[in-house]
Coordinates of C-alpha atoms in Angstrom, one line a residue:
Chain C
X832 CA 0.1 0.0 0.3
X833 CA 2.8 2.5 1.0
X834 CA 5.0 1.4 -1.9
X835 CA 1.9 2.2 -4.3
X836 CA 1.3 5.7 -3.3
X837 CA 4.7 6.5 -3.0
X838 CA 4.7 5.6 -6.9
X839 CA 1.5 7.5 -8.0
X840 CA 3.7 10.7 -6.0
X841 CA 6.5 9.8 -8.1
X842 CA 5.1 9.2 -11.4
X843 CA 2.5 12.3 -10.6
X844 CA 5.3 14.4 -10.1
X845 CA 7.9 13.6 -12.9
X846 CA 4.9 13.5 -15.4
X847 CA 3.9 17.2 -14.5
X848 CA 7.5 18.3 -14.7
X849 CA 7.4 16.7 -18.0
X850 CA 4.4 18.9 -19.1
X851 CA 6.2 22.0 -17.8
X852 CA 9.1 20.8 -19.8
X853 CA 7.5 20.4 -23.0
X854 CA 5.5 23.6 -22.7
X855 CA 8.9 25.3 -22.6
X856 CA 10.3 23.4 -25.2
X857 CA 7.6 24.7 -27.3
X858 CA 7.6 28.1 -26.2
X859 CA 11.7 28.0 -27.4
X860 CA 10.7 26.2 -30.5
X861 CA 13.0 23.1 -29.6
X862 CA 12.1 19.6 -29.6
X863 CA 11.3 18.6 -26.3
X864 CA 13.5 15.7 -26.3
X865 CA 16.5 16.9 -24.7
X866 CA 14.5 18.0 -21.8
X867 CA 13.1 14.6 -21.0
X868 CA 16.6 13.3 -21.2
X869 CA 18.0 15.8 -18.9
X870 CA 15.1 14.9 -16.5
X871 CA 15.8 11.7 -16.5
X872 CA 19.4 12.1 -16.0
X873 CA 18.7 14.5 -12.8
X874 CA 16.4 11.7 -11.1
X875 CA 18.5 8.7 -12.0
X876 CA 21.1 6.7 -10.5
X877 CA 23.6 9.2 -9.3
X878 CA 21.5 12.1 -10.3
X879 CA 19.8 14.7 -8.0
X880 CA 17.4 12.7 -6.4
X881 CA 16.8 9.1 -7.0
X882 CA 13.6 7.5 -7.6
X883 CA 13.0 4.3 -6.1
X884 CA 9.3 3.2 -6.3
X885 CA 8.6 4.0 -9.8
X886 CA 11.5 2.3 -11.7
X887 CA 9.8 -0.9 -13.0
X888 CA 6.7 1.4 -13.9
X889 CA 9.1 3.5 -16.0
X890 CA 10.7 0.3 -17.2
X891 CA 7.5 -0.8 -18.9
X892 CA 6.5 2.3 -19.8
X893 CA 9.3 2.6 -21.5
X894 CA 9.3 -0.7 -23.2
X895 CA 6.0 0.4 -24.3
X896 CA 7.3 3.7 -25.4
X897 CA 9.5 2.3 -27.7
X898 CA 7.0 0.3 -29.4
X899 CA 4.0 3.0 -29.9
X900 CA 7.0 5.2 -31.4
X901 CA 7.9 2.5 -34.3
X902 CA 4.4 1.4 -34.9
X903 CA 3.9 5.2 -35.1
X904 CA 6.6 5.5 -37.8
X905 CA 5.2 2.5 -39.6
X906 CA 1.7 4.1 -39.9
X907 CA 3.2 7.2 -41.2
X908 CA 4.7 5.3 -44.0
X909 CA 2.4 3.2 -46.7
X910 CA 4.1 0.0 -47.9
X911 CA 3.7 1.4 -51.4
X912 CA 5.8 4.5 -50.3
X913 CA 8.4 2.6 -49.0
X914 CA 9.0 0.6 -51.9
X915 CA 8.3 2.6 -54.3
X916 CA 11.2 4.8 -52.7
X917 CA 13.6 2.2 -52.5
X918 CA 15.0 1.8 -56.1
X919 CA 15.0 5.9 -56.5
X920 CA 16.4 6.9 -53.1
X921 CA 18.7 3.5 -52.6
X922 CA 21.8 5.3 -53.9
X923 CA 21.0 8.3 -51.2
X924 CA 20.3 6.0 -48.5
X925 CA 23.6 3.9 -49.3
X926 CA 25.6 7.0 -49.2
X927 CA 23.9 7.9 -45.8
X928 CA 25.0 4.4 -44.1
X929 CA 28.6 4.9 -45.7
X930 CA 29.2 8.4 -44.3
X931 CA 27.3 8.4 -41.0
X932 CA 27.5 4.9 -39.7
X933 CA 31.4 4.2 -40.5
X934 CA 32.5 7.3 -38.3
X935 CA 30.3 6.2 -35.4
X936 CA 31.8 2.7 -35.2
X937 CA 35.4 3.5 -36.6
X938 CA 35.1 6.4 -33.2
X939 CA 34.0 3.5 -31.1
X940 CA 37.1 1.5 -32.1
X941 CA 39.5 4.4 -31.4
X942 CA 38.2 4.7 -28.0
X943 CA 39.6 1.0 -27.8
X944 CA 35.8 -0.6 -27.3
X945 CA 35.0 -3.9 -29.1
X946 CA 33.2 -4.5 -32.3
X947 CA 29.6 -5.1 -30.6
X948 CA 30.0 -1.4 -29.5
X949 CA 31.3 -0.2 -32.7
X950 CA 28.3 -1.9 -34.3
X951 CA 26.0 -0.2 -31.8
X952 CA 27.7 3.4 -32.0
X953 CA 27.1 2.9 -35.7
X954 CA 23.8 3.0 -35.5
X955 CA 23.2 5.8 -33.2
X956 CA 25.6 8.1 -35.4
X957 CA 23.8 6.8 -38.5
X958 CA 20.1 7.3 -38.1
X959 CA 18.6 10.9 -38.3
X960 CA 15.6 11.5 -36.2
X961 CA 12.3 11.5 -38.8
X962 CA 10.0 13.1 -35.6
X963 CA 12.4 16.1 -35.1
X964 CA 13.0 16.6 -38.6
X965 CA 9.7 16.2 -39.9
X966 CA 8.5 18.7 -37.2
X967 CA 11.5 21.2 -38.5
X968 CA 10.5 21.4 -42.0
X969 CA 6.9 22.2 -41.1
X970 CA 8.0 24.6 -38.4
X971 CA 10.0 26.5 -41.1
X972 CA 7.7 26.1 -43.9
X973 CA 9.7 24.0 -46.1
X974 CA 7.3 21.1 -46.9
X975 CA 6.4 22.6 -50.5
X976 CA 10.3 22.9 -50.8
X977 CA 11.8 20.9 -53.8
X978 CA 14.4 19.2 -51.4
X979 CA 11.8 17.8 -48.8
X980 CA 11.2 14.7 -51.0
X981 CA 15.0 14.1 -51.0
X982 CA 15.2 14.4 -46.9
X983 CA 11.9 12.3 -46.7
X984 CA 13.2 9.4 -48.9
X985 CA 16.7 9.4 -47.1
X986 CA 14.4 9.2 -44.0
X987 CA 12.5 6.3 -45.3
X988 CA 15.4 4.3 -46.3
X989 CA 16.8 5.0 -43.1
X990 CA 13.5 3.7 -41.4
X991 CA 13.6 0.8 -43.8
X992 CA 17.3 -0.3 -43.0
X993 CA 16.4 -0.1 -39.3
X994 CA 14.3 -2.8 -39.7
X995 CA 16.8 -5.1 -40.6
X996 CA 19.5 -3.3 -38.3
X997 CA 18.0 -3.6 -35.0
X998 CA 17.3 -7.5 -35.5
X999 CA 20.8 -8.0 -36.0
X1000 CA 21.9 -5.6 -33.1
X1001 CA 19.3 -7.7 -30.9
X1002 CA 21.2 -11.0 -31.7
X1003 CA 24.6 -9.9 -31.5
X1004 CA 24.0 -8.3 -27.9
X1005 CA 22.5 -11.1 -26.9
X1006 CA 25.5 -12.7 -27.5
X1007 CA 24.3 -15.5 -30.4
X1008 CA 28.0 -14.7 -32.0
X1009 CA 28.1 -13.9 -36.1
X1010 CA 26.1 -17.4 -37.0
X1011 CA 23.4 -16.5 -34.5
X1012 CA 23.6 -12.9 -36.0
X1013 CA 23.4 -14.1 -39.7
X1014 CA 20.1 -16.2 -38.8
X1015 CA 18.8 -13.5 -37.2
X1016 CA 19.3 -11.1 -40.0
X1017 CA 17.9 -13.6 -42.4
X1018 CA 14.7 -14.6 -40.5
X1019 CA 14.7 -10.1 -40.5
X1020 CA 15.1 -9.6 -44.1
X1021 CA 12.4 -12.7 -44.4
X1022 CA 9.9 -11.3 -42.2
X1023 CA 10.3 -7.9 -43.6
X1024 CA 9.8 -8.9 -46.9
X1025 CA 6.9 -10.7 -46.1
X1026 CA 5.2 -7.8 -44.4
X1027 CA 5.8 -6.0 -47.1
X1028 CA 4.4 -8.2 -49.8
X1029 CA 1.2 -9.1 -47.9
X1030 CA 0.8 -5.2 -47.1
X1031 CA 0.9 -4.5 -50.5
X1032 CA -1.5 -6.9 -51.6
X1033 CA -3.6 -7.7 -48.8
X1034 CA -3.3 -4.7 -46.4
X1035 CA -6.9 -3.5 -47.1
X1036 CA -8.1 -7.1 -45.6
X1037 CA -6.3 -6.4 -42.6
X1038 CA -7.2 -3.0 -42.3
X1039 CA -10.8 -3.9 -42.9
X1040 CA -10.7 -6.5 -39.9
X1041 CA -10.1 -3.5 -37.7
X1042 CA -12.9 -1.3 -38.2
X1043 CA -12.4 2.3 -38.3
X1044 CA -15.6 3.4 -37.4
X1045 CA -15.6 2.4 -33.4
X1046 CA -12.6 4.5 -31.6
X1047 CA -12.5 2.3 -28.9
X1048 CA -12.5 -1.0 -30.5
X1049 CA -9.8 0.6 -33.0
X1050 CA -7.8 1.6 -30.0
X1051 CA -7.4 -2.1 -28.2
X1052 CA -7.7 -4.0 -31.6
X1053 CA -4.4 -1.8 -32.9
X1054 CA -2.5 -1.5 -29.3
X1055 CA -3.2 -4.9 -28.7
X1056 CA -2.0 -6.4 -32.1
X1057 CA 1.0 -4.1 -31.7
X1058 CA 2.2 -5.4 -28.6
X1059 CA 1.5 -8.9 -29.6
X1060 CA 3.2 -8.7 -32.5
X1061 CA 6.2 -6.7 -30.8
X1062 CA 5.9 -9.6 -28.2
X1063 CA 6.3 -12.5 -30.5
X1064 CA 9.3 -10.6 -32.5
X1065 CA 11.1 -10.0 -29.4
X1066 CA 10.6 -13.9 -28.6
X1067 CA 11.8 -14.6 -32.1
X1068 CA 15.1 -12.3 -31.5
X1069 CA 13.8 -10.1 -34.3
X1070 CA 13.1 -7.1 -32.0
X1071 CA 10.3 -6.0 -30.6
X1072 CA 10.7 -2.4 -32.3
X1073 CA 10.8 -4.1 -35.7
X1074 CA 7.5 -6.4 -35.1
X1075 CA 5.9 -2.9 -33.9
X1076 CA 7.3 -0.9 -37.1
X1077 CA 5.8 -4.0 -39.5
X1078 CA 2.1 -3.8 -37.9
X1079 CA 2.5 0.0 -38.6
X1080 CA 3.4 -0.4 -42.0
X1081 CA 0.8 -3.2 -42.7
X1082 CA -2.4 -1.0 -41.5
X1083 CA -3.3 1.3 -44.2
X1084 CA -6.1 3.4 -45.5
X1085 CA -8.7 4.7 -42.8
X1086 CA -7.5 2.6 -40.5
X1087 CA -4.2 4.0 -40.3
X1088 CA -5.2 7.2 -40.3
X1089 CA -7.6 6.8 -37.5
X1090 CA -5.1 4.7 -35.4
X1091 CA -2.6 7.4 -35.9
X1092 CA -5.2 9.9 -34.4
X1093 CA -5.9 7.6 -31.2
X1094 CA -2.5 6.4 -30.7
X1095 CA -0.8 9.8 -31.0
X1096 CA -1.5 11.0 -27.4
X1097 CA -0.6 7.7 -26.0
X1098 CA 2.7 7.5 -28.0
X1099 CA 3.4 11.1 -26.6
X1100 CA 3.0 9.9 -23.1
X1101 CA 5.2 6.9 -23.2
X1102 CA 7.8 8.2 -25.6
X1103 CA 8.1 10.7 -22.6
X1104 CA 8.5 8.3 -20.4
X1105 CA 10.9 6.2 -22.8
X1106 CA 13.5 9.1 -22.6
X1107 CA 13.3 9.8 -19.2
X1108 CA 14.0 5.8 -18.5
X1109 CA 16.8 6.4 -20.7
X1110 CA 18.1 9.1 -18.9
X1111 CA 17.3 7.7 -15.3
X1112 CA 19.5 4.3 -16.2
X1113 CA 22.3 6.7 -17.5
X1114 CA 24.8 7.8 -14.6
X1115 CA 25.2 11.3 -15.2
X1116 CA 28.5 11.2 -13.7
X1117 CA 29.6 9.3 -16.4
X1118 CA 28.9 12.1 -18.7
X1119 CA 31.8 14.6 -17.8
X1120 CA 34.8 11.9 -18.8
X1121 CA 32.6 11.3 -22.5
X1122 CA 31.8 15.0 -23.0
X1123 CA 34.6 16.1 -25.3
X1124 CA 34.4 12.6 -27.2
X1125 CA 30.6 13.0 -27.8
X1126 CA 31.5 16.8 -28.8
X1127 CA 34.1 15.4 -31.3
X1128 CA 31.7 12.9 -32.8
X1129 CA 28.5 15.1 -33.1
X1130 CA 30.8 17.5 -34.9
X1131 CA 32.2 15.0 -37.2
X1132 CA 28.9 12.9 -37.8
X1133 CA 27.0 16.4 -37.8
X1134 CA 29.6 17.4 -40.9
X1135 CA 28.8 14.1 -42.5
X1136 CA 24.9 14.5 -42.0
X1137 CA 25.4 17.9 -44.1
X1138 CA 27.5 16.3 -46.4
X1139 CA 25.1 13.5 -47.3
X1140 CA 21.9 15.9 -47.3
X1141 CA 23.9 17.8 -50.1
X1142 CA 24.9 14.8 -52.0
X1143 CA 21.6 13.4 -52.2
X1144 CA 20.1 16.8 -53.4
X1145 CA 22.7 17.4 -55.8
X1146 CA 22.0 13.8 -57.5
X1147 CA 18.4 15.2 -58.1
X1148 CA 19.4 18.5 -59.5
X1149 CA 18.7 20.6 -56.7
X1150 CA 20.3 24.1 -56.7
X1151 CA 22.8 25.1 -54.2
X1152 CA 21.0 26.6 -51.3
X1153 CA 18.2 23.6 -51.6
X1154 CA 21.2 21.4 -51.1
X1155 CA 22.9 23.1 -47.7
X1156 CA 18.8 23.2 -46.4
X1157 CA 18.8 19.5 -47.2
X1158 CA 22.3 18.8 -45.6
X1159 CA 21.6 20.6 -42.3
X1160 CA 17.8 19.7 -41.8
X1161 CA 19.2 16.3 -41.6
X1162 CA 21.5 16.8 -38.5
X1163 CA 19.6 15.9 -35.4
X1164 CA 19.7 12.4 -34.4
X1165 CA 16.9 11.2 -31.6
X1166 CA 14.4 8.7 -30.9
X1167 CA 16.1 5.8 -33.0
X1168 CA 19.7 6.6 -31.4
X1169 CA 18.2 6.1 -27.9
X1170 CA 16.2 3.2 -28.8
X1171 CA 19.5 1.8 -30.0
X1172 CA 21.3 2.7 -27.2
X1173 CA 18.7 1.5 -25.3
X1174 CA 19.0 -1.9 -26.5
X1175 CA 22.5 -2.0 -25.9
X1176 CA 22.0 -0.7 -21.9
X1177 CA 19.3 -3.3 -21.6
X1178 CA 21.9 -6.2 -22.8
X1179 CA 24.1 -5.0 -20.3
X1180 CA 26.9 -6.7 -22.5
X1181 CA 28.6 -3.5 -24.1
X1182 CA 30.5 -0.8 -22.7
X1183 CA 28.9 1.0 -19.7
X1184 CA 30.3 4.6 -21.0
X1185 CA 28.2 3.9 -24.3
X1186 CA 24.7 5.0 -22.9
X1187 CA 26.5 8.0 -21.6
X1188 CA 28.0 9.3 -24.7
X1189 CA 24.6 8.0 -26.8
X1190 CA 22.7 10.6 -24.3
X1191 CA 25.4 13.2 -24.4
X1192 CA 25.5 12.7 -28.4
X1193 CA 21.9 13.2 -28.8
X1194 CA 21.5 15.8 -26.5
X1195 CA 23.9 18.0 -28.8
X1196 CA 22.7 17.0 -32.0
X1197 CA 18.8 17.2 -31.2
X1198 CA 19.4 20.9 -29.7
X1199 CA 21.9 22.3 -32.3
X1200 CA 20.4 20.2 -35.7
X1201 CA 17.0 22.7 -35.8
X1202 CA 19.5 25.4 -35.2
X1203 CA 21.5 24.3 -37.9
X1204 CA 18.6 23.8 -40.1
X1205 CA 17.6 27.5 -40.0
X1206 CA 21.2 28.5 -41.0
X1207 CA 20.4 28.6 -44.7
X1208 CA 17.2 31.2 -44.2
X1209 CA 19.6 34.1 -42.9
X1210 CA 20.7 36.6 -45.2
X1211 CA 24.3 36.3 -44.5
X1212 CA 24.7 32.5 -45.6
X1213 CA 22.6 33.2 -48.8
X1214 CA 25.0 35.9 -49.2
X1215 CA 27.7 33.8 -48.6
X1216 CA 26.5 31.3 -51.1
X1217 CA 26.0 33.9 -53.6
X1218 CA 29.5 35.0 -53.6
X1219 CA 31.1 31.3 -53.6
X1220 CA 28.7 31.1 -56.9
X1221 CA 30.3 33.8 -58.4
X1222 CA 33.7 32.8 -57.5
X1223 CA 32.9 29.5 -59.0
X1224 CA 31.9 31.1 -62.1
X1225 CA 35.3 33.1 -61.9
X1226 CA 37.4 30.2 -62.5
X1227 CA 35.6 27.0 -63.1
X1228 CA 36.7 24.1 -60.6
X1229 CA 36.2 20.7 -62.4
X1230 CA 33.9 18.8 -60.9
X1231 CA 34.6 15.3 -59.1
X1232 CA 31.6 13.1 -59.4
Chain Z
X344 CA -5.2 20.7 -69.1
X345 CA -3.0 22.8 -71.0
X346 CA -0.8 23.6 -68.2
X347 CA 2.0 20.6 -67.3
X348 CA 0.9 20.0 -62.9
X349 CA 3.7 18.0 -61.3
X350 CA 3.2 15.7 -58.6
X351 CA 5.5 14.3 -55.9
X352 CA 4.6 12.3 -53.4
X353 CA 6.0 13.2 -49.7
X354 CA 6.2 9.9 -47.9
X355 CA 5.0 10.1 -44.4
X356 CA 3.2 13.8 -45.0
X357 CA 0.9 13.3 -48.8
X358 CA 1.3 14.8 -51.9
X359 CA 2.5 18.0 -53.7
X360 CA 1.2 19.1 -56.9
X361 CA 2.8 22.2 -58.6
X362 CA 3.0 24.0 -62.0
X363 CA 4.9 26.9 -63.6
X364 CA 3.1 29.8 -64.5
X365 CA 3.7 31.8 -67.9
X366 CA 5.0 34.3 -65.9
X367 CA 7.9 32.2 -64.8
X368 CA 6.4 31.5 -61.1
X369 CA 6.1 28.2 -59.9
X370 CA 3.4 27.7 -57.4
X371 CA 2.1 24.5 -55.7
X372 CA -0.3 23.0 -53.1
X373 CA 0.8 20.5 -50.4
X374 CA -2.2 18.3 -49.4
X375 CA -1.8 16.6 -46.2
X376 CA -2.8 13.3 -45.5
X377 CA -4.9 14.4 -42.6
X378 CA -7.2 16.5 -44.9
X379 CA -4.8 19.6 -44.3
X380 CA -3.5 21.6 -47.5
X381 CA -0.9 24.6 -47.7
X382 CA -0.7 26.6 -50.8
X383 CA 2.9 27.0 -51.7
X384 CA 4.5 29.8 -53.5
X385 CA 8.2 29.5 -54.4
X386 CA 11.1 31.9 -54.1
X387 CA 11.8 33.4 -57.9
X388 CA 15.6 34.0 -57.0
X389 CA 15.7 30.3 -55.4
X390 CA 12.8 28.0 -57.1
X391 CA 13.9 25.4 -54.8
X392 CA 12.3 26.9 -51.4
X393 CA 9.2 28.6 -51.1
X394 CA 9.1 32.0 -50.1
X395 CA 5.5 31.6 -48.5
X396 CA 3.7 28.1 -47.2
X397 CA -0.4 29.5 -46.6
X398 CA -2.2 26.8 -44.7
X399 CA -5.7 26.6 -45.8
X400 CA -9.2 25.1 -44.2
X401 CA -11.5 23.3 -46.1
X402 CA -13.8 26.4 -46.7
X403 CA -10.8 28.9 -47.7
X404 CA -9.6 26.3 -50.2
X405 CA -13.1 25.9 -51.5
X406 CA -13.5 29.8 -51.4
X407 CA -10.1 30.0 -53.1
X408 CA -11.2 27.6 -56.0
X409 CA -14.3 29.4 -56.3
X410 CA -12.8 32.5 -57.2
X411 CA -10.5 31.2 -59.3
X412 CA -13.3 29.5 -61.1
X413 CA -15.5 32.5 -61.5
X414 CA -12.9 34.6 -62.5
X415 CA -12.6 32.2 -65.3
X416 CA -16.3 32.6 -66.0
X417 CA -16.2 36.1 -66.2
X418 CA -13.1 36.1 -68.7
X419 CA -15.8 34.4 -71.0
X420 CA -18.2 37.0 -70.2
X421 CA -15.9 39.6 -71.4
X422 CA -17.0 39.1 -74.6
X423 CA -19.9 40.5 -74.0
X424 CA -17.9 44.1 -73.1
X425 CA -16.6 44.0 -76.8
X426 CA -20.1 43.9 -78.5
X427 CA -21.7 46.7 -76.4
X428 CA -19.0 49.7 -75.8
X429 CA -19.3 51.2 -72.7
X430 CA -21.1 48.5 -70.9
X431 CA -19.0 46.4 -68.3
X432 CA -19.1 43.4 -66.4
X433 CA -17.8 43.4 -62.6
X434 CA -17.7 40.4 -59.9
X435 CA -18.5 42.4 -56.7
X436 CA -18.3 40.2 -53.3
X437 CA -20.8 40.6 -50.9
X438 CA -18.9 41.6 -47.3
X439 CA -19.6 39.6 -44.1
X440 CA -20.9 42.7 -43.0
X441 CA -23.3 44.3 -45.3
X442 CA -26.8 44.9 -44.7
X443 CA -27.9 43.1 -47.5
X444 CA -26.8 39.6 -46.0
X445 CA -29.9 37.5 -45.4
X446 CA -31.9 40.2 -47.4
X447 CA -33.3 40.0 -50.6
X448 CA -32.1 41.3 -54.2
X449 CA -35.2 43.1 -54.3
X450 CA -34.4 45.0 -51.4
X451 CA -31.2 46.6 -52.8
X452 CA -33.3 48.2 -55.5
X453 CA -30.2 48.1 -57.5
X454 CA -31.4 48.5 -61.1
X455 CA -33.9 51.4 -60.2
X456 CA -30.7 53.1 -58.2
X457 CA -27.8 52.7 -60.6
X458 CA -29.6 51.5 -64.0
X459 CA -26.8 48.6 -63.4
X460 CA -28.1 44.7 -63.6
X461 CA -27.4 41.9 -61.2
X462 CA -27.3 39.0 -63.8
X463 CA -26.1 36.2 -62.0
X464 CA -25.2 35.3 -58.5
X465 CA -22.1 32.9 -57.9
X466 CA -22.4 30.6 -54.2
X467 CA -20.6 27.8 -53.1
X468 CA -19.4 27.2 -57.0
X469 CA -22.7 27.3 -58.3
X470 CA -24.2 29.8 -60.8
X471 CA -27.4 31.4 -59.9
X472 CA -28.4 33.0 -63.1
X473 CA -31.0 35.8 -63.7
X474 CA -31.8 35.5 -59.9
X475 CA -35.5 36.7 -59.0
X476 CA -35.9 39.9 -56.8
X477 CA -36.8 37.2 -53.9
X478 CA -33.3 35.9 -54.0
X479 CA -31.8 36.0 -50.5
X480 CA -27.9 36.7 -50.2
X481 CA -25.6 35.2 -47.8
X482 CA -22.0 36.6 -46.6
X483 CA -19.5 35.7 -49.2
X484 CA -22.1 35.6 -52.3
X485 CA -20.5 37.1 -55.4
X486 CA -22.9 39.0 -57.9
X487 CA -22.3 39.6 -61.4
X488 CA -23.3 43.0 -62.3
X489 CA -23.7 44.5 -65.7
X490 CA -23.7 48.2 -66.8
X491 CA -21.7 51.2 -67.0
X492 CA -18.8 52.2 -64.9
X493 CA -20.9 54.7 -62.9
X494 CA -23.8 51.9 -62.1
X495 CA -21.4 49.4 -61.4
X496 CA -19.3 51.7 -58.6
X497 CA -22.9 52.5 -57.3
X498 CA -24.0 48.6 -57.0
X499 CA -20.8 48.3 -55.5
X500 CA -21.5 51.0 -52.9
X501 CA -24.7 49.8 -52.0
X502 CA -23.5 45.7 -51.3
X503 CA -21.0 47.3 -49.6
X504 CA -23.0 49.4 -47.2
X505 CA -22.6 48.1 -43.9
X506 CA -25.7 46.8 -41.6
X507 CA -26.6 49.3 -39.0
X508 CA -27.8 46.7 -36.6
X509 CA -24.7 44.6 -36.7

């Protein structure tokens, strides 16, 4: 009895605090993610005020948070969009992977960590945050811009790549070795392909089984189906997150639209819990030693991400200013990086400083990213581009492709 | 359609349609999957970026479509202008605060006072040709008036007369 009242007090106070932080972040036009992480750091192990009674609640809530984040991501895209995008955007996705995953992996090796940590850190630096970027694009009124489809298709490819990467990492972290990883990857590829084919051919059947008319039944149905599939996927070592993502993709039409509306508030709640939980399990005393490495890693991978967007936009014939807009917009890393780091922390078999490094890294990129995205709108930046273009016209430089 | 409209998918957001006008400006519409839509105008100096991104509600989009459609019809009516010199056609919107909102066309006594005729009323995309004196106006109606310059200005002044009660 006493335990459960303490739990109510702790959870209530923390949620209230998150609410205030969320409001504050909207006031200054930032994503609330960094504030949630900081709140978690403040209250976790080694923080200012450890929360003891509610830790289990946050652990379960965080798990549901990841699943909801991923199912919503899947609901956002239809299977046709994912597959239709694949051919045209694959080169950009490849550049993205090489330019951004490799620096992270190499960095981990330079720090003297093992190859598992390198695999995890590569994933963390690879994936941009779809949530933060979509919001920045809408806020800056750039949805109609001609480089926006380029940015979105890079995000789509990343999400698809995550459907293969997450099960692989899950298997490797579970210590099943290279063979186990290979089997897990094969199972994952097969599952993803089957789900995509089923979703394209019979998506309407799955959707019609869940009526869009009754909100309560739809909410329970979609949530139940998602948790069920996520659980089964986790049992099969394919990662619960990927299971949820695939459920999101398989649903389409009005069902997907209504489910998005119904699940959004739940997602907001549990995603906040998830970010807090990641902060809770990260020891803030481990941050100062990794601060400089995280900063260096952030600078390097923000530069490579900008280059990724720049090259991807150049491929489809976007002019110079648009290439910079695409590049700088892709900088923020967020939910996926934390999901990957969270998997590593949960497995417990990986370098302990990784969580602190990931948290610091995400904090840096998610705060500076939206600010960097605004750069191309400033007059001095435009002037600089014009001067550069004028200089290039004066003495033409051979273009290497 | 003689204009080339380009359609681009925006994964996760919706679709964008855009076209380049004869004067060289690019404009488009971003249709969000949740039903929202934005009118976007591209920057002439940087054709990849939008200069303005204007969100439109369903009603606003419909109104804009009506106005564009109606002006097209007006262009066809302009043949009339050439046949009868000195006779003009004009399209006058009834402002929301007009005293004739919810009142009958006959009440305006437009023809007796200005000798210009109201030949049609455009409402919600439909055209009411030769409305009866008992036709009841609503805010947002657009009347098509034929007459002399003076007469048209007169009708426009009558309709703009604001409601003393409101």
